[in-house]
mmCIF file of C-alpha atoms in Angstrom:
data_model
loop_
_atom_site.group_PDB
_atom_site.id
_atom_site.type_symbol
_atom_site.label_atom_id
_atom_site.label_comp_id
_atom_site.label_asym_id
_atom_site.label_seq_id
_atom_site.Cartn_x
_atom_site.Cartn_y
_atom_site.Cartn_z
ATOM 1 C CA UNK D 1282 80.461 224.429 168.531
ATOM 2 C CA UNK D 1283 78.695 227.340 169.871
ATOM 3 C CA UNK D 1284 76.847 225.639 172.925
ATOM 4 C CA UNK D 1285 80.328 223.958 174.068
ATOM 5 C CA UNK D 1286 81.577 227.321 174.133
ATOM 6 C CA UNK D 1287 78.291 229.234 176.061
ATOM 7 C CA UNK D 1288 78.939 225.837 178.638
ATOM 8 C CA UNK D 1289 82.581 226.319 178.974
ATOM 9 C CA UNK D 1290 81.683 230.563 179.719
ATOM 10 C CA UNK D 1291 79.669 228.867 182.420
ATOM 11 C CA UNK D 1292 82.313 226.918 184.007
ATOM 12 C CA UNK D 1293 84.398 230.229 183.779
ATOM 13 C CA UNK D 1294 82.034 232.381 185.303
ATOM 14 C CA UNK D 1295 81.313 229.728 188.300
ATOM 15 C CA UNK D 1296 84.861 230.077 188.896
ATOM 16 C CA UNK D 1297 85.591 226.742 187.670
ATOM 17 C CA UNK D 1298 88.063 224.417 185.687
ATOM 18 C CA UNK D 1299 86.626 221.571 183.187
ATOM 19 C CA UNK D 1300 88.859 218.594 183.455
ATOM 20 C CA UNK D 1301 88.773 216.272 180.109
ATOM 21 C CA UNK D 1302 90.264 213.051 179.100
ATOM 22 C CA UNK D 1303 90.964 211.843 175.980
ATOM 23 C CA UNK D 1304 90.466 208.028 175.208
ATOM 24 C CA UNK D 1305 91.576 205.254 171.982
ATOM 25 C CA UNK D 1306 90.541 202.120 171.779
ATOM 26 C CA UNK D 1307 91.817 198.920 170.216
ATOM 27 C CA UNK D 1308 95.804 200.073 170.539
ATOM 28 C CA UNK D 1309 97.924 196.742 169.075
ATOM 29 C CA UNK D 1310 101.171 197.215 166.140
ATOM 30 C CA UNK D 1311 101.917 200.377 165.332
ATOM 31 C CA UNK D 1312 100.205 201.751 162.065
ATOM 32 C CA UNK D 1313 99.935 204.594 160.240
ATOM 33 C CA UNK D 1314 96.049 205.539 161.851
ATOM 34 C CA UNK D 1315 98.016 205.563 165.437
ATOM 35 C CA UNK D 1316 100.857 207.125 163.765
ATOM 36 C CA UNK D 1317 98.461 209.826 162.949
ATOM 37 C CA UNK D 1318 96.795 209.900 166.547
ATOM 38 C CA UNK D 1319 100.024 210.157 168.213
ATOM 39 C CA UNK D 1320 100.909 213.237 165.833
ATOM 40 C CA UNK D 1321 97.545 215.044 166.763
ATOM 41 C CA UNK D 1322 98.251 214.624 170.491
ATOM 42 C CA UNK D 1323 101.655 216.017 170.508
ATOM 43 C CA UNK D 1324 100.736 218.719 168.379
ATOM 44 C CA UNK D 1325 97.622 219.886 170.525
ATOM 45 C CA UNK D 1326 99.938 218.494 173.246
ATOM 46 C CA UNK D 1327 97.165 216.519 174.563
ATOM 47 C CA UNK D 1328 97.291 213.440 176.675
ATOM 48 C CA UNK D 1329 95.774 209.986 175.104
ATOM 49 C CA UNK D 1330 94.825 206.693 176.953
ATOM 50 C CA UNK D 1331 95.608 203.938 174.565
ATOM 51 C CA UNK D 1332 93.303 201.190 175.472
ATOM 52 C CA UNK D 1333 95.617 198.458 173.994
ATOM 53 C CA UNK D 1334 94.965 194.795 173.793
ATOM 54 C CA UNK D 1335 97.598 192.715 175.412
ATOM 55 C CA UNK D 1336 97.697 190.380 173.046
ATOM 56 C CA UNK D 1337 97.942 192.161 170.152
ATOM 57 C CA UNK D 1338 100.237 194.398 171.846
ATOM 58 C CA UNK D 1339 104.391 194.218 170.598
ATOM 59 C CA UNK D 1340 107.515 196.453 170.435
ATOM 60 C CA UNK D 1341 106.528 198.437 167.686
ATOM 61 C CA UNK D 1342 103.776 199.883 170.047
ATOM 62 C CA UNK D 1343 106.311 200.001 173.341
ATOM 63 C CA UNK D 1344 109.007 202.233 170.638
ATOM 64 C CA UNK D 1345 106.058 204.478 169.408
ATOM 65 C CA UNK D 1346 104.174 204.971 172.972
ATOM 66 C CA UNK D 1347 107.774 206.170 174.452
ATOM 67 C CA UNK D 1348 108.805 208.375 171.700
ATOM 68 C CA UNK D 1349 105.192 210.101 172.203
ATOM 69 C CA UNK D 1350 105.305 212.764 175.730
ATOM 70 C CA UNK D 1351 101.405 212.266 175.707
ATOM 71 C CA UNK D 1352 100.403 208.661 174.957
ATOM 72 C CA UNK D 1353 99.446 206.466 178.357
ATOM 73 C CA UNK D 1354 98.530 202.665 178.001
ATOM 74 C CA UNK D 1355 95.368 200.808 179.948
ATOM 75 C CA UNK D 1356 94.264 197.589 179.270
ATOM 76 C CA UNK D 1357 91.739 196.725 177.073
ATOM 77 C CA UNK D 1358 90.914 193.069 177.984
ATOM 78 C CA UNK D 1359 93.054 190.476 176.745
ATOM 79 C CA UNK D 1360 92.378 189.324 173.540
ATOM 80 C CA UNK D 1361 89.521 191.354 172.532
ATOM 81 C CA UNK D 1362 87.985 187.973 171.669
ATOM 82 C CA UNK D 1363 83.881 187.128 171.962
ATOM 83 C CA UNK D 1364 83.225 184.405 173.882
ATOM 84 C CA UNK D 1365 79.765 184.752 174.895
ATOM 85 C CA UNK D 1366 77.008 182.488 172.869
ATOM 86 C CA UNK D 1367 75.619 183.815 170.041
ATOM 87 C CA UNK D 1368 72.564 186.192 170.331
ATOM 88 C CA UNK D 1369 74.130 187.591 173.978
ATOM 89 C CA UNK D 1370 75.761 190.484 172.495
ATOM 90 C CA UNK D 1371 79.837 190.654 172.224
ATOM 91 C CA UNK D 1372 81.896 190.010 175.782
ATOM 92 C CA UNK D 1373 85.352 188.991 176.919
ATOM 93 C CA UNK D 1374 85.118 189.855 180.279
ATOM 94 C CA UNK D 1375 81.827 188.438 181.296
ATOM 95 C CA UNK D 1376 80.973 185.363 183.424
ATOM 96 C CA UNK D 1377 80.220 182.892 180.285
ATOM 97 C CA UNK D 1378 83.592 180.765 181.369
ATOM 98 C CA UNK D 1379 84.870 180.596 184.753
ATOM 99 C CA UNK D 1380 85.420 184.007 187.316
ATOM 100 C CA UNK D 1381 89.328 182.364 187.579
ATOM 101 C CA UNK D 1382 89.640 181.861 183.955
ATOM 102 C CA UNK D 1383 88.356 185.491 182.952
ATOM 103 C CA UNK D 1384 90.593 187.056 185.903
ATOM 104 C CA UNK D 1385 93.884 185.134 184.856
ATOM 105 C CA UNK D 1386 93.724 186.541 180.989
ATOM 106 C CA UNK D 1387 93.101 189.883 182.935
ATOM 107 C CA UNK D 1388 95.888 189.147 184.875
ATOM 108 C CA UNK D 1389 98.548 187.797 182.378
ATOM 109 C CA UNK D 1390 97.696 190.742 180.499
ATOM 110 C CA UNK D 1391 98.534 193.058 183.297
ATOM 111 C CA UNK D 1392 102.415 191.590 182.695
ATOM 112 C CA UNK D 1393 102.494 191.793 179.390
ATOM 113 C CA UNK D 1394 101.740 195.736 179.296
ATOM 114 C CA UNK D 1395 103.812 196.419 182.695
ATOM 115 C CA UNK D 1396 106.707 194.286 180.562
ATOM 116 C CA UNK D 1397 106.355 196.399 177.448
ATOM 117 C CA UNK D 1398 105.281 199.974 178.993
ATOM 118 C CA UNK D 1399 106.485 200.172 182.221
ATOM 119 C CA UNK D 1400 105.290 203.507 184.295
ATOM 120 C CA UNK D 1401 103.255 204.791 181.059
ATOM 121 C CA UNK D 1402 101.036 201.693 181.480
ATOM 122 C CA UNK D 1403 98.095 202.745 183.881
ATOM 123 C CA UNK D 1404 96.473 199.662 185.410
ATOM 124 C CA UNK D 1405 92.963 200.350 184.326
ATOM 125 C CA UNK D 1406 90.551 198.036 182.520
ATOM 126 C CA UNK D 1407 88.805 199.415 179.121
ATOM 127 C CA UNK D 1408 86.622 196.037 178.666
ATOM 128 C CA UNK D 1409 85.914 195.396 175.124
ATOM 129 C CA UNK D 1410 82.723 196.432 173.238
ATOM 130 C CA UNK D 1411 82.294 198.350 177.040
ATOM 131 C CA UNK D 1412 81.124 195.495 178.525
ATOM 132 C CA UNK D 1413 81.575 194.139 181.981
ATOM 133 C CA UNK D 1414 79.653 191.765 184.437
ATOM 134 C CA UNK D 1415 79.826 193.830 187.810
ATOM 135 C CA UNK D 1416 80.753 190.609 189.237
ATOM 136 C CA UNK D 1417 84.118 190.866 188.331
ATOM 137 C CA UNK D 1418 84.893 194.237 189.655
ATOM 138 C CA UNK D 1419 85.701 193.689 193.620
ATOM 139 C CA UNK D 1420 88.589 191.552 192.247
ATOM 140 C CA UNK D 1421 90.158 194.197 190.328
ATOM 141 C CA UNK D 1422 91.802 196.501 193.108
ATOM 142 C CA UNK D 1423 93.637 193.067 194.554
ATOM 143 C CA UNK D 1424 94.527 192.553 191.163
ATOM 144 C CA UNK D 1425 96.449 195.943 191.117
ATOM 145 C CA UNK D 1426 94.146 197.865 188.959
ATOM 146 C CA UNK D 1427 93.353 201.943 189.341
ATOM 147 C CA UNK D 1428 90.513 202.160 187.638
ATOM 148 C CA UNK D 1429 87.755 201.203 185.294
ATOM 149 C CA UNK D 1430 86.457 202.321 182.038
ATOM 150 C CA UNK D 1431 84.005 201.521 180.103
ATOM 151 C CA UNK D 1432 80.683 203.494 177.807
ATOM 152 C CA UNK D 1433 79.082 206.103 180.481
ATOM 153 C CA UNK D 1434 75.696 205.149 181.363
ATOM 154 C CA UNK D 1435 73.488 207.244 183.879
ATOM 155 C CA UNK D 1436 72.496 203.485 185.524
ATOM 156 C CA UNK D 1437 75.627 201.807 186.181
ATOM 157 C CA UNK D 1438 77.356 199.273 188.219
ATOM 158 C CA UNK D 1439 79.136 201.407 191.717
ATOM 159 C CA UNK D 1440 82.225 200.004 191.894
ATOM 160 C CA UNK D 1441 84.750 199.248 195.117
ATOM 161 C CA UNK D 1442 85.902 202.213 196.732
ATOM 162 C CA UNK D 1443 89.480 202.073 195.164
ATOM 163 C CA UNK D 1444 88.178 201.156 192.351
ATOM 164 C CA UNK D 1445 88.085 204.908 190.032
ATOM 165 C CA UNK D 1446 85.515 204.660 187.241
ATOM 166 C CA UNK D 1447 86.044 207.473 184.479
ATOM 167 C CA UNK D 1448 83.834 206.319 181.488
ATOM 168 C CA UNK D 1449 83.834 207.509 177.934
ATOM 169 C CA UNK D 1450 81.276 210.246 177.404
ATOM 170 C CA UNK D 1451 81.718 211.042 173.721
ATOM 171 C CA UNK D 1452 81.757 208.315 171.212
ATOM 172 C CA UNK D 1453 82.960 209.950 167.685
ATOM 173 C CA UNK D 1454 81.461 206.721 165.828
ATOM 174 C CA UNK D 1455 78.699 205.142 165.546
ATOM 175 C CA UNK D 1456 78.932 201.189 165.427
ATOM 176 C CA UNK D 1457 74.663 200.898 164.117
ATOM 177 C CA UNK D 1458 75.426 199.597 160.803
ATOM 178 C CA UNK D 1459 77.324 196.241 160.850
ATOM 179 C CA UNK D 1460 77.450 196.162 157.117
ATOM 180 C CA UNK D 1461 79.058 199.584 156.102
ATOM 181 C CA UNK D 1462 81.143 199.754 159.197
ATOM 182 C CA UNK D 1463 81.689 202.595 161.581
ATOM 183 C CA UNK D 1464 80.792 206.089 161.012
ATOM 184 C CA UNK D 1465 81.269 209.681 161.926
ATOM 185 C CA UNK D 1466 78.394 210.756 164.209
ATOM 186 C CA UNK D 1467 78.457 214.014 163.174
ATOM 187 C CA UNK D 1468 79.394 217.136 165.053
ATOM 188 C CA UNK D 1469 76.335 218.017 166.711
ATOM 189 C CA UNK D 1470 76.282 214.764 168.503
ATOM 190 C CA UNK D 1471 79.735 214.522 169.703
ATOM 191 C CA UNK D 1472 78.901 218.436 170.968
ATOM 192 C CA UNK D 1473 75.885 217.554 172.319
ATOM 193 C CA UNK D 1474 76.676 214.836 174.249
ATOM 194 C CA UNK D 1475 79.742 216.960 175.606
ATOM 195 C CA UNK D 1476 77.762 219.438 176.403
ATOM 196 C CA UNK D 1477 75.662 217.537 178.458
ATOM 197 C CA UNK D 1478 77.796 215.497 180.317
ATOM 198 C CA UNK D 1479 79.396 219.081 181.413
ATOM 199 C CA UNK D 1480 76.323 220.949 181.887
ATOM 200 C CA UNK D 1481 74.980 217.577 184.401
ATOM 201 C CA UNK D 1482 78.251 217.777 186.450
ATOM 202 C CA UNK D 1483 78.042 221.546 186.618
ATOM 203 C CA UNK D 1484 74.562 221.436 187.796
ATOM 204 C CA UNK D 1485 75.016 218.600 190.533
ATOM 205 C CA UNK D 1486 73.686 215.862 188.396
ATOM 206 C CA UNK D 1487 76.674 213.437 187.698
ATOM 207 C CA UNK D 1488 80.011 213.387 189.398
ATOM 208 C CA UNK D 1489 81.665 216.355 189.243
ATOM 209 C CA UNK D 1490 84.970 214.606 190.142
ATOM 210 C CA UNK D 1491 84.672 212.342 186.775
ATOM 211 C CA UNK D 1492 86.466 213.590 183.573
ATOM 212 C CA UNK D 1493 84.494 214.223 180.692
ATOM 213 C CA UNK D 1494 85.743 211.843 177.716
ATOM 214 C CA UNK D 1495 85.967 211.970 174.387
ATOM 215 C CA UNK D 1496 86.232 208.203 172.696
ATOM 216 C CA UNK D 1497 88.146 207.659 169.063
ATOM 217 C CA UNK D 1498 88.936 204.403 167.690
ATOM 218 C CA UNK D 1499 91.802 204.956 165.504
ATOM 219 C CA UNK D 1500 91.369 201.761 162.898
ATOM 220 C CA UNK D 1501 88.004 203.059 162.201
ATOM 221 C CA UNK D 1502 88.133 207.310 162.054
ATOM 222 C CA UNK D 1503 87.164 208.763 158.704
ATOM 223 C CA UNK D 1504 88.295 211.869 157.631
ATOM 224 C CA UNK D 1505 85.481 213.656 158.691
ATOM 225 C CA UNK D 1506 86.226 212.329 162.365
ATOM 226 C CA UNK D 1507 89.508 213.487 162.068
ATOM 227 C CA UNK D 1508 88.479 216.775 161.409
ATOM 228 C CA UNK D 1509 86.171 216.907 164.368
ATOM 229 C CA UNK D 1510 89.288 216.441 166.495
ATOM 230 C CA UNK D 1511 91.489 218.506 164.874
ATOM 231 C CA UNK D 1512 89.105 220.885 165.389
ATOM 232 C CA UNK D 1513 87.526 220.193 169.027
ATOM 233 C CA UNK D 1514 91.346 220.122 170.574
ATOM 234 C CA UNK D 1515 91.827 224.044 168.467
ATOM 235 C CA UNK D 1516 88.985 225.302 170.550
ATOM 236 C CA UNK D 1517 89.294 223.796 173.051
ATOM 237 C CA UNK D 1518 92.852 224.978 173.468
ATOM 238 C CA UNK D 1519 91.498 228.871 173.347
ATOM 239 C CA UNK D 1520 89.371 228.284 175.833
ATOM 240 C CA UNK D 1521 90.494 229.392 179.495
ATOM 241 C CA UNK D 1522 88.440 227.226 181.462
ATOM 242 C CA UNK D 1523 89.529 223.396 179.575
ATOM 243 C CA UNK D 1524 91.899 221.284 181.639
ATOM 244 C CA UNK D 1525 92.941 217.962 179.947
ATOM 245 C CA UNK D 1526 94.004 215.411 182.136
ATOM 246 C CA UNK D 1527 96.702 212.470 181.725
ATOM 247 C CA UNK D 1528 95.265 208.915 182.683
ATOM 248 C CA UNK D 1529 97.773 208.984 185.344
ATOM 249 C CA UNK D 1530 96.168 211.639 186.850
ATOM 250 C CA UNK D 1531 93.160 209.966 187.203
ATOM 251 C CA UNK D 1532 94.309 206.647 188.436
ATOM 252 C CA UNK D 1533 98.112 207.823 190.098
ATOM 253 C CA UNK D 1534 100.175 204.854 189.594
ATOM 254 C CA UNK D 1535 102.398 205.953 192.421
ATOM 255 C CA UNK D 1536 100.422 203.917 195.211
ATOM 256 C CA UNK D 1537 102.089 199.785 195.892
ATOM 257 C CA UNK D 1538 99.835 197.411 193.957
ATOM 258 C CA UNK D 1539 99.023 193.790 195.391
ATOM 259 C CA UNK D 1540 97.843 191.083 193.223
ATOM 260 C CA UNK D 1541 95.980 187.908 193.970
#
């Protein structure tokens, strides 16, 4: 943890604030992993975007989500369902059916989470396995969406002006071995990869504006990834110049949406 801290002394010295976001993917029925999730954000008292999947979403999510002051909904897809051919990789939301057909499951999930969340859902699309064709994305702000995110990459798709894209920085797992499942990455990746996210926006290399995020999956953390956080949100919470942000403070939900 040492070089997060000599970045963060950095950011202090520069006169400077880091702003940080905290991301979960693959949010459906309540459980006792998200049970435990919930419990380490109101206890750090910081703010999670559940990426849940509208179909898999219910009521025992909605009572959960509003009995938690932290927890913020986006959108992850629809069904979190593959339907590209085999040997393309896993997509939902790429252009292997129909553009109308892949934008009405975006859209009839929109409902769905408005219906169960209300003002803590943030209109923003998490696409499954991080995967998007750039095709789609001009349709998205007349669809009533903030916001994007998906896996940060240093090459990636610009997308409409009102279109905010905050991406997930810090994965805790690591998805390589298909066969044993995911895994703990280890601490000195998830620091390292913090570290230089933050050091690249402090030094004019990547968007200073964008959050830096750190990405759990709560079906698949081991205890040694629940450690990690326990322990990244302790230091981080001694540290003067750490700011995290809510996901509606990223994408305000105050502004009218219009749909298609």
């Amino acid at each position: 943890m040492h070089i997060l801290i000599t970045e963060l002394d950095a950011w202090t010295r520069m006169g400077q604030r880091v702003q940080l976001w905290w991301r979960d993917d693959d949010a459906g029925e309540c459980c006792p992993a998200l049970e435990h999730l919930l419990a380490l954000s109101t206890r750090h008292a910081v703010p999670c975007g559940l990426a849940a999947v509208p179909m898999r979403a219910g009521e025992s999510l909605r009572q959960v989500v509003n009995e938690c002051e932290h927890a913020w909904v986006l959108q992850h897809g629809y069904a979190h369902i593959n339907h590209a051919p085999k040997g393309n990789g896993a997509w939902e939301l790429g252009l292997h059916r129909p553009t109308s057909v892949v934008l009405e499951e975006l859209r009839q999930g929109m409902l769905l989470l408005e219906k169960l969340f209300a003002a803590r859902f943030v209109p923003v699309i998490v696409p499954p396995w991080n995967r998007m064709d750039a095709a789609l994305l001009p349709y998205l702000p007349v669809m009533g969406y903030r916001g994007v995110s998906a896996a940060y990459k240093r090459q990636r798709p610009v997308p409409p002006a009102d279109l905010v894209r905050a991406d997930a920085h810090c994965d805790l797992l690591s998805w390589k071995d298909k066969k044993a499942g995911a895994r703990f990455v280890g601490s000195e990746k998830c620091v390292r990869e913090l570290v230089s996210h933050l050091a690249a926006k402090r030094t004019g290399l990547a968007d200073a504006s964008e959050p830096t995020c750190v990405l759990t999956h709560h079906m698949e953390m081991d205890t040694a990834a629940w450690d990690f956080l326990e322990l990244l949100f302790s230091l981080l919470a001694t540290h003067p110049a750490t700011d995290w942000m809510r996901p509606a403070d990223i994408w305000p939900i105050s502004q009218t949406r219009t749909r298609r």
